[in-house]
Short mmCIF file of C-alpha atoms and ligand atoms in Angstrom, two decimals:
data_model
loop_
_atom_site.label_atom_id
_atom_site.label_comp_id
_atom_site.label_asym_id
_atom_site.label_seq_id
_atom_site.Cartn_x
_atom_site.Cartn_y
_atom_site.Cartn_z
CA MET A 1 75.88 -65.97 -15.93
CA LYS A 2 73.21 -65.66 -18.54
CA ALA A 3 74.49 -63.17 -21.13
CA VAL A 4 77.56 -61.32 -22.43
CA ILE A 5 76.85 -57.89 -23.94
CA VAL A 6 79.13 -56.38 -26.52
CA LEU A 7 79.47 -52.86 -25.11
CA SER A 8 81.08 -50.11 -27.21
CA GLY A 9 79.92 -47.02 -25.17
CA GLY A 10 77.41 -45.96 -27.90
CA GLN A 11 73.67 -45.56 -27.74
CA ASP A 12 72.92 -49.01 -29.19
CA SER A 13 75.07 -51.06 -26.90
CA ALA A 14 74.25 -49.04 -23.81
CA THR A 15 70.47 -49.53 -24.36
CA SER A 16 70.95 -53.28 -25.01
CA LEU A 17 73.06 -53.50 -21.73
CA ALA A 18 70.24 -51.86 -19.80
CA LEU A 19 67.70 -54.24 -21.43
CA ALA A 20 69.66 -57.25 -20.54
CA VAL A 21 70.12 -56.08 -16.96
CA LYS A 22 66.39 -55.49 -16.75
CA ARG A 23 65.70 -59.04 -17.98
CA TYR A 24 68.26 -60.98 -15.99
CA GLY A 25 69.61 -58.74 -13.16
CA ALA A 26 73.15 -57.26 -13.20
CA LYS A 27 74.79 -60.29 -11.62
CA GLU A 28 73.73 -62.48 -14.55
CA VAL A 29 75.13 -60.15 -17.12
CA ALA A 30 78.79 -59.53 -18.29
CA ALA A 31 80.08 -56.83 -20.57
CA ILE A 32 82.81 -57.03 -23.15
CA THR A 33 84.48 -53.96 -24.79
CA PHE A 34 86.89 -54.17 -27.70
CA THR A 35 89.73 -51.86 -28.37
CA TYR A 36 91.04 -51.75 -31.92
CA SER A 37 92.86 -48.35 -32.37
CA GLN A 38 89.61 -46.50 -32.63
CA ARG A 39 90.15 -42.76 -33.04
CA HIS A 40 88.60 -42.07 -29.73
CA ALA A 41 89.54 -43.61 -26.45
CA ILE A 42 86.57 -41.71 -24.86
CA GLU A 43 84.17 -44.49 -26.09
CA VAL A 44 86.07 -47.04 -24.03
CA GLU A 45 86.04 -44.76 -21.04
CA TYR A 46 82.24 -44.42 -21.33
CA ALA A 47 81.79 -48.07 -21.79
CA ARG A 48 83.47 -48.52 -18.39
CA LYS A 49 81.23 -45.89 -16.82
CA LEU A 50 78.05 -47.39 -18.38
CA ALA A 51 78.82 -50.91 -17.01
CA LYS A 52 79.31 -49.43 -13.55
CA ARG A 53 76.15 -47.32 -13.84
CA PHE A 54 74.03 -50.39 -14.62
CA GLY A 55 75.71 -52.44 -11.86
CA VAL A 56 77.57 -54.86 -14.19
CA GLU A 57 80.77 -55.79 -12.38
CA ASN A 58 82.14 -58.38 -14.80
CA HIS A 59 83.52 -56.25 -17.63
CA ASN A 60 86.23 -57.49 -19.90
CA PHE A 61 88.38 -55.22 -22.13
CA VAL A 62 89.82 -57.04 -25.11
CA SER A 63 92.45 -55.67 -27.36
CA LEU A 64 92.10 -56.25 -31.19
CA ASP A 65 95.04 -53.97 -31.84
CA PHE A 66 96.18 -56.00 -34.76
CA TYR A 67 93.23 -54.59 -36.75
CA SER A 68 94.96 -51.53 -38.02
CA SER A 69 97.62 -53.77 -39.52
CA ILE A 70 95.11 -55.65 -41.71
CA THR A 71 92.69 -52.94 -42.80
CA GLU A 72 92.30 -49.24 -43.26
CA ASN A 73 89.36 -47.06 -42.48
CA ALA A 74 88.24 -43.65 -41.24
CA LEU A 75 87.28 -44.86 -37.94
CA MET A 76 90.81 -45.81 -37.01
CA SER A 77 92.84 -43.36 -38.99
CA LYS A 78 92.61 -39.68 -38.18
CA ASP A 79 93.63 -38.39 -41.67
CA ARG A 80 90.76 -40.03 -43.59
CA ALA A 81 87.43 -38.29 -43.85
CA ILE A 82 84.14 -40.14 -42.99
CA LYS A 83 81.96 -40.07 -46.06
CA LYS A 84 80.03 -42.35 -48.37
CA ILE A 85 82.10 -44.67 -50.56
CA LYS A 86 81.05 -44.23 -54.17
CA GLY A 87 79.21 -47.27 -55.48
CA SER A 88 79.01 -49.00 -52.07
CA SER A 89 76.42 -49.04 -49.34
CA CYS A 90 79.17 -48.36 -46.70
CA PRO A 91 80.75 -45.16 -45.54
CA THR A 92 84.58 -44.90 -45.25
CA SER A 93 84.15 -45.70 -41.45
CA VAL A 94 83.46 -49.32 -42.08
CA VAL A 95 85.72 -51.57 -40.05
CA GLU A 96 85.76 -54.64 -42.37
CA GLY A 97 84.47 -57.81 -40.52
CA ARG A 98 84.53 -56.18 -37.10
CA ASN A 99 81.42 -57.90 -35.81
CA SER A 100 82.71 -61.26 -36.83
CA PHE A 101 85.71 -60.88 -34.44
CA PHE A 102 83.50 -59.33 -31.73
CA LEU A 103 80.91 -62.00 -31.74
CA LEU A 104 83.33 -64.91 -31.87
CA SER A 105 85.47 -63.46 -29.04
CA ALA A 106 82.39 -62.67 -26.97
CA SER A 107 81.10 -66.15 -27.46
CA VAL A 108 84.31 -67.79 -26.48
CA TRP A 109 84.24 -65.84 -23.23
CA ALA A 110 80.50 -66.52 -22.83
CA LYS A 111 81.29 -70.24 -22.92
CA LYS A 112 83.91 -69.84 -20.31
CA LEU A 113 81.40 -68.08 -18.03
CA GLY A 114 78.67 -70.68 -18.72
CA ALA A 115 76.49 -68.09 -20.63
CA THR A 116 74.65 -68.99 -23.76
CA GLU A 117 73.62 -65.54 -24.95
CA VAL A 118 75.74 -62.88 -26.63
CA TRP A 119 74.02 -59.57 -27.18
CA THR A 120 74.88 -56.94 -29.80
CA GLY A 121 73.22 -53.67 -30.60
CA VAL A 122 73.46 -54.00 -34.38
CA SER A 123 70.57 -52.99 -36.66
CA GLU A 124 69.71 -53.14 -40.24
CA ALA A 125 66.83 -50.83 -40.11
CA ASP A 126 68.03 -47.36 -40.73
CA TYR A 127 71.76 -47.71 -40.26
CA SER A 128 74.82 -47.17 -42.34
CA GLY A 129 74.64 -50.27 -44.41
CA TYR A 130 77.47 -52.18 -42.90
CA PRO A 131 77.20 -55.84 -44.13
CA ASP A 132 78.16 -57.39 -40.72
CA CYS A 133 75.21 -55.66 -39.15
CA ARG A 134 72.69 -57.46 -41.17
CA GLU A 135 70.42 -60.28 -39.85
CA LYS A 136 71.71 -62.60 -42.71
CA PHE A 137 75.21 -62.20 -41.34
CA ILE A 138 74.19 -62.59 -37.66
CA LYS A 139 72.37 -65.84 -38.38
CA SER A 140 75.30 -67.33 -40.34
CA GLN A 141 77.75 -66.28 -37.61
CA GLN A 142 75.69 -67.86 -34.86
CA ARG A 143 75.66 -71.08 -36.81
CA THR A 144 79.42 -70.96 -37.40
CA ILE A 145 80.16 -70.16 -33.68
CA ARG A 146 77.95 -73.06 -32.58
CA LEU A 147 79.94 -75.38 -34.80
CA ALA A 148 83.27 -73.94 -33.64
CA LEU A 149 82.54 -74.10 -29.95
CA GLU A 150 79.97 -76.86 -29.62
CA TRP A 151 78.07 -74.58 -27.34
CA PRO A 152 74.44 -73.42 -27.91
CA ILE A 153 75.25 -69.75 -28.31
CA LYS A 154 72.37 -67.37 -29.19
CA ILE A 155 73.21 -64.09 -30.65
CA VAL A 156 70.57 -61.69 -29.44
CA THR A 157 69.93 -58.50 -31.50
CA PRO A 158 67.15 -56.57 -29.79
CA PHE A 159 67.40 -53.66 -32.34
CA MET A 160 67.78 -55.57 -35.54
CA HIS A 161 64.55 -54.21 -36.94
CA MET A 162 64.15 -51.08 -34.79
CA THR A 163 64.67 -47.60 -36.02
CA LYS A 164 66.69 -45.04 -33.91
CA ALA A 165 63.39 -43.32 -32.92
CA GLN A 166 62.03 -46.62 -31.63
CA GLU A 167 65.30 -47.22 -29.76
CA TRP A 168 65.04 -43.88 -28.10
CA ALA A 169 61.42 -44.67 -27.08
CA LEU A 170 62.63 -48.02 -25.50
CA ALA A 171 65.31 -45.97 -23.54
CA ASP A 172 62.51 -43.77 -22.29
CA GLU A 173 60.43 -46.86 -21.31
CA LEU A 174 63.40 -48.23 -19.45
CA GLY A 175 63.86 -44.94 -17.50
CA ILE A 176 67.41 -44.46 -18.92
CA LEU A 177 66.74 -41.67 -21.46
CA GLU A 178 68.99 -39.16 -19.78
CA ILE A 179 71.92 -41.63 -19.43
CA ILE A 180 71.62 -42.53 -23.08
CA GLU A 181 71.33 -38.93 -24.03
CA ASN A 182 74.22 -37.56 -22.08
CA GLU A 183 76.61 -40.52 -21.20
CA THR A 184 77.05 -42.35 -24.46
CA VAL A 185 79.38 -41.67 -27.41
CA THR A 186 78.06 -42.33 -30.87
CA CYS A 187 79.75 -39.48 -32.73
CA TYR A 188 82.56 -40.42 -35.08
CA ASN A 189 84.43 -37.39 -33.84
CA GLY A 190 84.36 -38.71 -30.33
CA ILE A 191 82.08 -36.04 -28.84
CA LEU A 192 79.86 -37.07 -25.97
CA GLY A 193 76.10 -37.03 -26.05
CA LYS A 194 74.61 -35.05 -28.96
CA GLY A 195 78.08 -35.16 -30.52
CA CYS A 196 79.29 -32.91 -33.38
CA GLY A 197 75.95 -32.98 -35.02
CA LYS A 198 77.48 -33.34 -38.47
CA CYS A 199 78.99 -36.80 -38.92
CA PRO A 200 76.72 -39.65 -40.27
CA ALA A 201 76.48 -41.18 -36.82
CA CYS A 202 75.34 -37.92 -35.22
CA ARG A 203 72.84 -37.25 -37.98
CA LEU A 204 71.24 -40.62 -37.58
CA ARG A 205 71.11 -40.43 -33.80
CA ASN A 206 69.82 -36.84 -33.70
CA ALA A 207 67.18 -37.34 -36.42
CA GLY A 208 65.97 -40.43 -34.52
CA TYR A 209 65.81 -38.39 -31.33
CA ARG A 210 63.76 -35.61 -32.94
CA GLU A 211 61.37 -38.20 -34.50
CA PHE A 212 60.99 -39.88 -31.07
CA LEU A 213 60.30 -36.50 -29.41
CA SER A 214 57.65 -35.50 -31.97
CA LYS A 215 55.90 -38.93 -31.64
CA ARG A 216 55.91 -38.72 -27.86
CA LYS A 217 54.51 -35.16 -28.05
CA SER A 218 51.66 -36.25 -30.37
CA GLN A 219 50.77 -39.18 -28.09
CA ARG A 220 50.38 -36.97 -25.04
ZN1 ZN B 29 79.40 -36.54 -34.79
#
């Protein structure tokens, strides 16, 4: 096994799974999906479908259900609105430290499988400003995990400096544009594909899509 991909069922992780499968082949790739009382179980369902679609058989579902007992946020609690927090770079949907748990857990499993790469679809380019999506954090986390496991884990972040529009263009190149368009869940309201169109995740995704389409048009 070469790589473990953190797969949430959204655009970023689905595209990174496809990219890893293209690089190593489906047999050399495993997927890991975390459940942590997200508002929407539909994400997890689509993560399952996406792994199947890309031929990845080794798919682990890991429960981090303790999360709601240590933090509060709009992604996990239905009665909190998703909006920008005043004086902070984060919206109320931030799940504090989530990627730290994800990457450590994925790395522990990767070591068990004999894999040295853990892939995550995080980006600091035009995203919501979550601190645990930034390159600075990823580098530090990689170092910590190597020390903790004595295993040469490499955290691979193919989209770290990519905009959403560039990510759509990559999906197009990989021949998976329609899958990403219609079979991923990015929306904070749990609506498949284009989503509700109103939440911050949808606005980012859809604006990137429009930018990608207009660029593609001008190139033709
Ligand atoms: Zn939405």
